[in-house]
mmCIF file of C-alpha atoms in Angstrom:
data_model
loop_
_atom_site.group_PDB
_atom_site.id
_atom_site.type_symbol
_atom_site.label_atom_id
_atom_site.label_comp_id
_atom_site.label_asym_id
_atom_site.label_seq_id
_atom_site.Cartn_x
_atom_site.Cartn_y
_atom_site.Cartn_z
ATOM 1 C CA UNK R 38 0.000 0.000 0.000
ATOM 2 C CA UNK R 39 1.856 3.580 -0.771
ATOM 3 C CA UNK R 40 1.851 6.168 1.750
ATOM 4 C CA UNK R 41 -0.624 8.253 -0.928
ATOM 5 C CA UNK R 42 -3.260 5.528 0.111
ATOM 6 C CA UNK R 43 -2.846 5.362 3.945
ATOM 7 C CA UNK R 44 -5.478 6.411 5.936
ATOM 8 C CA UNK R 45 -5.832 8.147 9.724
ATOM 9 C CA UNK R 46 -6.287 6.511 12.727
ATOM 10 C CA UNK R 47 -7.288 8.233 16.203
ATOM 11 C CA UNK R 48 -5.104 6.227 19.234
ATOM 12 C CA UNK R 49 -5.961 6.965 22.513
ATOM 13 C CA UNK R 50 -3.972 7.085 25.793
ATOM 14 C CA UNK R 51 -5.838 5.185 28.750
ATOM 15 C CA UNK R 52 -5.245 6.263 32.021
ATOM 16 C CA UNK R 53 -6.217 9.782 32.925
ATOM 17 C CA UNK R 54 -7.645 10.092 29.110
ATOM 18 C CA UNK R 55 -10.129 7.166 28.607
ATOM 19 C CA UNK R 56 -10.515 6.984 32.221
ATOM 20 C CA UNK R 57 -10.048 8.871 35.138
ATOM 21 C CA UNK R 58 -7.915 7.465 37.081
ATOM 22 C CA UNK R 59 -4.287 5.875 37.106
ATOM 23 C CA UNK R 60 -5.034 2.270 36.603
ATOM 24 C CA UNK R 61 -1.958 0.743 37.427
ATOM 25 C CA UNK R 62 -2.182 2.789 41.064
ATOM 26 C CA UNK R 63 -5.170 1.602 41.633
ATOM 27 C CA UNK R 64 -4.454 -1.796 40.896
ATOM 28 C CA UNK R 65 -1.956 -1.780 42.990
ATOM 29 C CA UNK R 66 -3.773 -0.647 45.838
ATOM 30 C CA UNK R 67 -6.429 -3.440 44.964
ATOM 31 C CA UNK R 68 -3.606 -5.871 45.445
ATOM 32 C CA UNK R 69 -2.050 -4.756 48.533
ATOM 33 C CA UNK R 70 -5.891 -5.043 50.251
ATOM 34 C CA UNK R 71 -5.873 -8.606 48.752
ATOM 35 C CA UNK R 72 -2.907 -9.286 50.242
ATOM 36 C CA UNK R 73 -1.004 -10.268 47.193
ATOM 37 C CA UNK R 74 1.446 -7.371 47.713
ATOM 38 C CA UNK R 75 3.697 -6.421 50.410
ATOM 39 C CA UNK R 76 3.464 -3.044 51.832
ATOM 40 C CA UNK R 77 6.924 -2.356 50.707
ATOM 41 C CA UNK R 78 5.630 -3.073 47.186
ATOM 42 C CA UNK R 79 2.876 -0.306 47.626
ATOM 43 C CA UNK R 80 4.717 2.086 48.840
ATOM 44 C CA UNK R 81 6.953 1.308 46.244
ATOM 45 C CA UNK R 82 4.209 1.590 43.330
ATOM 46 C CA UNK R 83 2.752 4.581 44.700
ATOM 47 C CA UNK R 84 6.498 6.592 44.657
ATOM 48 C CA UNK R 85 6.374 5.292 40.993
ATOM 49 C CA UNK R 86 2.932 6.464 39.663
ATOM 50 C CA UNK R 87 4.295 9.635 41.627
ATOM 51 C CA UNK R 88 7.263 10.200 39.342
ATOM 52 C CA UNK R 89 5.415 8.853 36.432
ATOM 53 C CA UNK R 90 3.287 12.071 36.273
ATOM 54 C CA UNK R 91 6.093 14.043 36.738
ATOM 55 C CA UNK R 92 8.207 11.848 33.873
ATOM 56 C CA UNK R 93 10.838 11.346 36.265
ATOM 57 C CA UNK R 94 10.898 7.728 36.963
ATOM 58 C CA UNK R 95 12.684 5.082 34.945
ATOM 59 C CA UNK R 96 9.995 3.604 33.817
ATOM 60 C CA UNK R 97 11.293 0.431 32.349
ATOM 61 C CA UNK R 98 13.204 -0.728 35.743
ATOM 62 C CA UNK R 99 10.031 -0.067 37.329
ATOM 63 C CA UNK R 100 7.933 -2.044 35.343
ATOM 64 C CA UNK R 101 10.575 -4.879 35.416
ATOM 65 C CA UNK R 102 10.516 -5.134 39.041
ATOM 66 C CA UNK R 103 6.407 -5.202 39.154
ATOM 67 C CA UNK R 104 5.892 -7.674 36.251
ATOM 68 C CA UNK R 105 9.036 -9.824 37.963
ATOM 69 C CA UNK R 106 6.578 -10.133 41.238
ATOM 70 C CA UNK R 107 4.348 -11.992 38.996
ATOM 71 C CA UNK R 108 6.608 -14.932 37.865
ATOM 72 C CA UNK R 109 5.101 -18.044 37.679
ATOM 73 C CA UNK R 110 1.760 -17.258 38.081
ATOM 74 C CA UNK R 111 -0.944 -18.468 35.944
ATOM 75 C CA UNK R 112 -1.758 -15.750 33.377
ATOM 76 C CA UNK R 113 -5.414 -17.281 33.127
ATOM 77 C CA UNK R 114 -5.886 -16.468 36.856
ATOM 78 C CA UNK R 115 -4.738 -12.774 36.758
ATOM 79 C CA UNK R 116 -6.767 -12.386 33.761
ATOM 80 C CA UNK R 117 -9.439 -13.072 35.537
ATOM 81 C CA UNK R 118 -8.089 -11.471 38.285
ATOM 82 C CA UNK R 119 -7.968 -7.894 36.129
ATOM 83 C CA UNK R 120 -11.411 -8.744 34.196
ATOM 84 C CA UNK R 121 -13.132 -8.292 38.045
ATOM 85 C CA UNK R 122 -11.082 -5.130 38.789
ATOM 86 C CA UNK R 123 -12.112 -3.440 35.867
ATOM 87 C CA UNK R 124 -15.643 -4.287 36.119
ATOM 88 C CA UNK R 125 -15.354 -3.079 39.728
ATOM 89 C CA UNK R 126 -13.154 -0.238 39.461
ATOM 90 C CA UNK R 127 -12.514 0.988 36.068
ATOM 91 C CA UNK R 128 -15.705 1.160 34.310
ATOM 92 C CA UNK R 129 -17.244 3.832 36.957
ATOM 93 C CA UNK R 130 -14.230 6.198 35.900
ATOM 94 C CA UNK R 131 -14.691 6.297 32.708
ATOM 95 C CA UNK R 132 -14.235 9.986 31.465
ATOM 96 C CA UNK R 133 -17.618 11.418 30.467
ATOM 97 C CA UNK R 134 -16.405 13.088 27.198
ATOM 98 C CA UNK R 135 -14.542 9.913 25.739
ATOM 99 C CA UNK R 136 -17.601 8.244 23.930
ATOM 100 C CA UNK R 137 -18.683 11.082 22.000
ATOM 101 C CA UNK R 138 -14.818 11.477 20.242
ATOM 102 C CA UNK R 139 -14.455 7.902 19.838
ATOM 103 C CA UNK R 140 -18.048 8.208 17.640
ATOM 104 C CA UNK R 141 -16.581 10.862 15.930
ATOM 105 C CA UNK R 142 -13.914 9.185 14.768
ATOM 106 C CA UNK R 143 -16.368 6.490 14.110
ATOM 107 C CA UNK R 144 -18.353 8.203 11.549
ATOM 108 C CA UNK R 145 -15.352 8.977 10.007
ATOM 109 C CA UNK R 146 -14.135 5.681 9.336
ATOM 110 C CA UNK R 147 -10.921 5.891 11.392
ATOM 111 C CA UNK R 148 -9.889 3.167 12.648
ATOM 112 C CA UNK R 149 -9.432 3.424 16.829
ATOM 113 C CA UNK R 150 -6.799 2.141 18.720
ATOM 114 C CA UNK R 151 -5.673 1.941 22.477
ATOM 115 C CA UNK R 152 -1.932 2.854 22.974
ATOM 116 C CA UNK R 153 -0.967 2.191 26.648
ATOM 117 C CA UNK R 154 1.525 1.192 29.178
ATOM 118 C CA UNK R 155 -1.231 -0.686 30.847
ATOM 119 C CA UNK R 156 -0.921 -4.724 31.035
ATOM 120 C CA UNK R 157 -2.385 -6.782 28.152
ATOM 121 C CA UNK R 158 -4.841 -7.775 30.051
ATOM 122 C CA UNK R 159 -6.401 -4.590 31.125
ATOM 123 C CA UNK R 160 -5.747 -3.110 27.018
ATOM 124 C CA UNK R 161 -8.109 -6.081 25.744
ATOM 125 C CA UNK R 162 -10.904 -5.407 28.545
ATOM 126 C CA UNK R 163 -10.483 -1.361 27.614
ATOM 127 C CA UNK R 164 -10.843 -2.187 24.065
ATOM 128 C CA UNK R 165 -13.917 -4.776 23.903
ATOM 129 C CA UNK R 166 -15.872 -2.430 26.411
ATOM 130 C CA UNK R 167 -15.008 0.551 23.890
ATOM 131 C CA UNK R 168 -15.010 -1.485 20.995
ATOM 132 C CA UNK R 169 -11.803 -0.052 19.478
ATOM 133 C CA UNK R 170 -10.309 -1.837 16.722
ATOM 134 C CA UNK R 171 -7.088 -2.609 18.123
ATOM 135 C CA UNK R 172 -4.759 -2.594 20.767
ATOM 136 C CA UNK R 173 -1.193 -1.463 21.539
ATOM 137 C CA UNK R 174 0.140 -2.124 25.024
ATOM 138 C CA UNK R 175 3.000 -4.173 27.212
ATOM 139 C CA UNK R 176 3.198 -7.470 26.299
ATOM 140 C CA UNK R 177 3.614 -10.228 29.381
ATOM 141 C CA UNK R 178 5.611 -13.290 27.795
ATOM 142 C CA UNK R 179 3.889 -16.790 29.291
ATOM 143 C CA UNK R 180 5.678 -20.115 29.867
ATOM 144 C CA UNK R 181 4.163 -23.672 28.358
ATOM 145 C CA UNK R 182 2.419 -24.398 31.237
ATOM 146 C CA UNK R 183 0.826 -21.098 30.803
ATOM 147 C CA UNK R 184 2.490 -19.022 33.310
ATOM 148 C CA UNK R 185 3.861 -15.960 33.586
ATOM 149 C CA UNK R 186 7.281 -15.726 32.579
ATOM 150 C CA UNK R 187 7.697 -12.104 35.190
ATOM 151 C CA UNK R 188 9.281 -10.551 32.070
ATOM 152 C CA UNK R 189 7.488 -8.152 29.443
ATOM 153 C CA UNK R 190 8.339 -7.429 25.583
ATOM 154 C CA UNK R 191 10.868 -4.854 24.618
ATOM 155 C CA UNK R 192 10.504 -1.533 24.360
ATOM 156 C CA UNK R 193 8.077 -0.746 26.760
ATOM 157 C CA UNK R 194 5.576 0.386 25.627
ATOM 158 C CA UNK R 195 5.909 3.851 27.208
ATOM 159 C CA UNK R 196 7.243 7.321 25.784
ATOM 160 C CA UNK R 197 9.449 6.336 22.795
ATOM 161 C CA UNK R 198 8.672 2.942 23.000
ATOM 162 C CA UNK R 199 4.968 3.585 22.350
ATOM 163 C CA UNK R 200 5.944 4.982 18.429
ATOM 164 C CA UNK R 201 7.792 1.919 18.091
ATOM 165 C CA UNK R 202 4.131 -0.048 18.786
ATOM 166 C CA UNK R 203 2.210 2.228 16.710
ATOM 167 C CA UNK R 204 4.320 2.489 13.659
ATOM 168 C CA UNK R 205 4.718 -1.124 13.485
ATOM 169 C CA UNK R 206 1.338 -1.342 13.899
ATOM 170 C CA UNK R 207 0.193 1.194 10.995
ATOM 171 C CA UNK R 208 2.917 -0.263 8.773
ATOM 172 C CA UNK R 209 0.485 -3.450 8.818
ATOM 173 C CA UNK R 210 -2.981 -1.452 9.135
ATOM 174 C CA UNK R 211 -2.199 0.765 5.987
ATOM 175 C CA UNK R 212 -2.359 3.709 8.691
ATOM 176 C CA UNK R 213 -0.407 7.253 7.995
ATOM 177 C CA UNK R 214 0.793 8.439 11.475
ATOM 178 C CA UNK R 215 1.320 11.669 9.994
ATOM 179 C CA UNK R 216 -2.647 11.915 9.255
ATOM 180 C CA UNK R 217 -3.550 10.623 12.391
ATOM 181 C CA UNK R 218 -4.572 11.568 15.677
ATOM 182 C CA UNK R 219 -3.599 11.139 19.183
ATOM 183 C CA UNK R 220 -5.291 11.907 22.638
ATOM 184 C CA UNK R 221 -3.395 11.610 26.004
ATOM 185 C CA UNK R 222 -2.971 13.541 29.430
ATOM 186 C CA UNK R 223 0.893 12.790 29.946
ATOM 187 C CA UNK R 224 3.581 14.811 29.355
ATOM 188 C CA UNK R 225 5.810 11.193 29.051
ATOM 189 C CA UNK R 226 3.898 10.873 25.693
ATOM 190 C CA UNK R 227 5.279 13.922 24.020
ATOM 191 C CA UNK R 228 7.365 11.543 21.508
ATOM 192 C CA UNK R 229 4.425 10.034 20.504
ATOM 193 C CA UNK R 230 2.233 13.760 20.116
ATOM 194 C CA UNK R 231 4.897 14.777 17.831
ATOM 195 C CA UNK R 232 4.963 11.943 16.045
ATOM 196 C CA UNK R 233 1.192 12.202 14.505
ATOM 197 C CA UNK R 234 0.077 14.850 12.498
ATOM 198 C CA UNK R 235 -3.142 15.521 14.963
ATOM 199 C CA UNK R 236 -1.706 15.934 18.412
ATOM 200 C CA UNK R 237 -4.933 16.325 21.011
ATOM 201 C CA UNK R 238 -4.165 17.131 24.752
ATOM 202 C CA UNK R 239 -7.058 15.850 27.168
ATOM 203 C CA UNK R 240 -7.343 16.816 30.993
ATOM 204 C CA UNK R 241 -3.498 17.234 30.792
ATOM 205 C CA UNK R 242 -0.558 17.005 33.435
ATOM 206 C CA UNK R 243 0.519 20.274 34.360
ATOM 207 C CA UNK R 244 3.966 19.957 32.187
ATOM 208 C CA UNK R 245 2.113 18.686 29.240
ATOM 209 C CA UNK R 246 -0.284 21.660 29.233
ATOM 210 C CA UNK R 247 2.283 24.134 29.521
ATOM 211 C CA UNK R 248 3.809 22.163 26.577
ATOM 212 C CA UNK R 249 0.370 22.294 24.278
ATOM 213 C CA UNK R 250 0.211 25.987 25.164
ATOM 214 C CA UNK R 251 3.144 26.701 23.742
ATOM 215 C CA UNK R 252 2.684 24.555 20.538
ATOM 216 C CA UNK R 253 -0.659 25.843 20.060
ATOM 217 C CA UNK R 254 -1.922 21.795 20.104
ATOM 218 C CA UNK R 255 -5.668 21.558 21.155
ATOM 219 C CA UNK R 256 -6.364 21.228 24.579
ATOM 220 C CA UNK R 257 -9.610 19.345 25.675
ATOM 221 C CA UNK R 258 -11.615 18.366 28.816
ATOM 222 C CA UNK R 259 -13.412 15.285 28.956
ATOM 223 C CA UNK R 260 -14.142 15.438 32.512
ATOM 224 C CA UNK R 261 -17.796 16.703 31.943
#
């Protein structure tokens, strides 16, 4: 297919854009009440999701120390496990100005897509409920036996690392990055805002805004 032919997509950010809340925080906080996390590992995610606003954790050590917890665990049980939370928890945050941009996008034949640092299993729940056409997000290697293998795919699928997704991605889709959109609160997704030709800012950390300001990108509040 030649780039003259490609057509736009609209990917969308999950946490704090699609929804409300930080997922993985929460998550994390539904763990530790479960008992399936130490306190020390709570504390520990919560200082993370704390420098992850702020783009000043390194995210890929981070993640390998949370998905390394998980080792040898059956990936059918926390899929489960995540299915429940986000019936629970996630679906009451959804942000009230999502659905009427995703139909927009609808009508316009665009196809929509989920970019995230969010597990796998947490991406495919997001996009069913949405019904999104695809889905871009860490992936969580499993053993024979169907375990967890505690190690994810690289890159991670966060900052840089989420172009590399989405332009593999489009390559296959027949999508032109340059035509499409993006929406996201974070400032750790500038790479990926300056990599489409439709940057959109949504409910944004105070670094990103200041950012979109200055660019002149649309800023927009799907909060009511």
């Amino acid at each position: 297919m030649t780039q003259t032919t490609r057509r736009p997509a609209a990917f969308f950010d999950l946490d704090r854009t699609l929804i409300a809340i930080n997922s993985a925080f929460v998550y994390a906080r539904h763990e530790r009440r479960a008992g399936r996390i130490s306190a020390l590992q709570f504390l520990k995610a919560s200082a993370w999701m704390g420098l992850y606003h702020l783009s000043l954790v390194d995210m890929e050590r981070a993640f390998a120390e949370a998905v390394r917890h998980y080792r040898g665990q059956s990936a059918d049980s926390l899929r489960e496990r995540t299915r429940e939370f986000f019936n629970d928890h996630v679906l009451k945050t959804v942000q009230p100005g999502a659905e009427a941009v995703l139909e927009r996008h609808r009508t316009q034949a665009h196809p929509l897509v989920l970019l995230t640092a969010s597990s796998p299993y947490m991406s495919k729940l997001a996009a069913e409920h949405w019904q999104l056409d695809a889905w871009l997000s860490n992936r969580f290697p499993i053993d024979e036996q169907g375990a967890l293998r505690g190690i994810f795919e690289r890159p991670i699928c966060y900052g840089p690392g989420k172009i590399f997704w989405a332009k593999t991605w489009a390559e296959q889709a027949g999508v032109d990055l340059q035509a499409s959109y993006f929406y996201t609160d974070s400032y750790s997704d500038l790479p990926m805002l300056l990599e489409v030709g439709h940057p959109r800012v949504v409910n944004p950390d105070p670094r990103l805004r200041r950012e979109a300001l200055r660019r002149g990108w649309t800023i927009e509040d799907w909060s009511s």
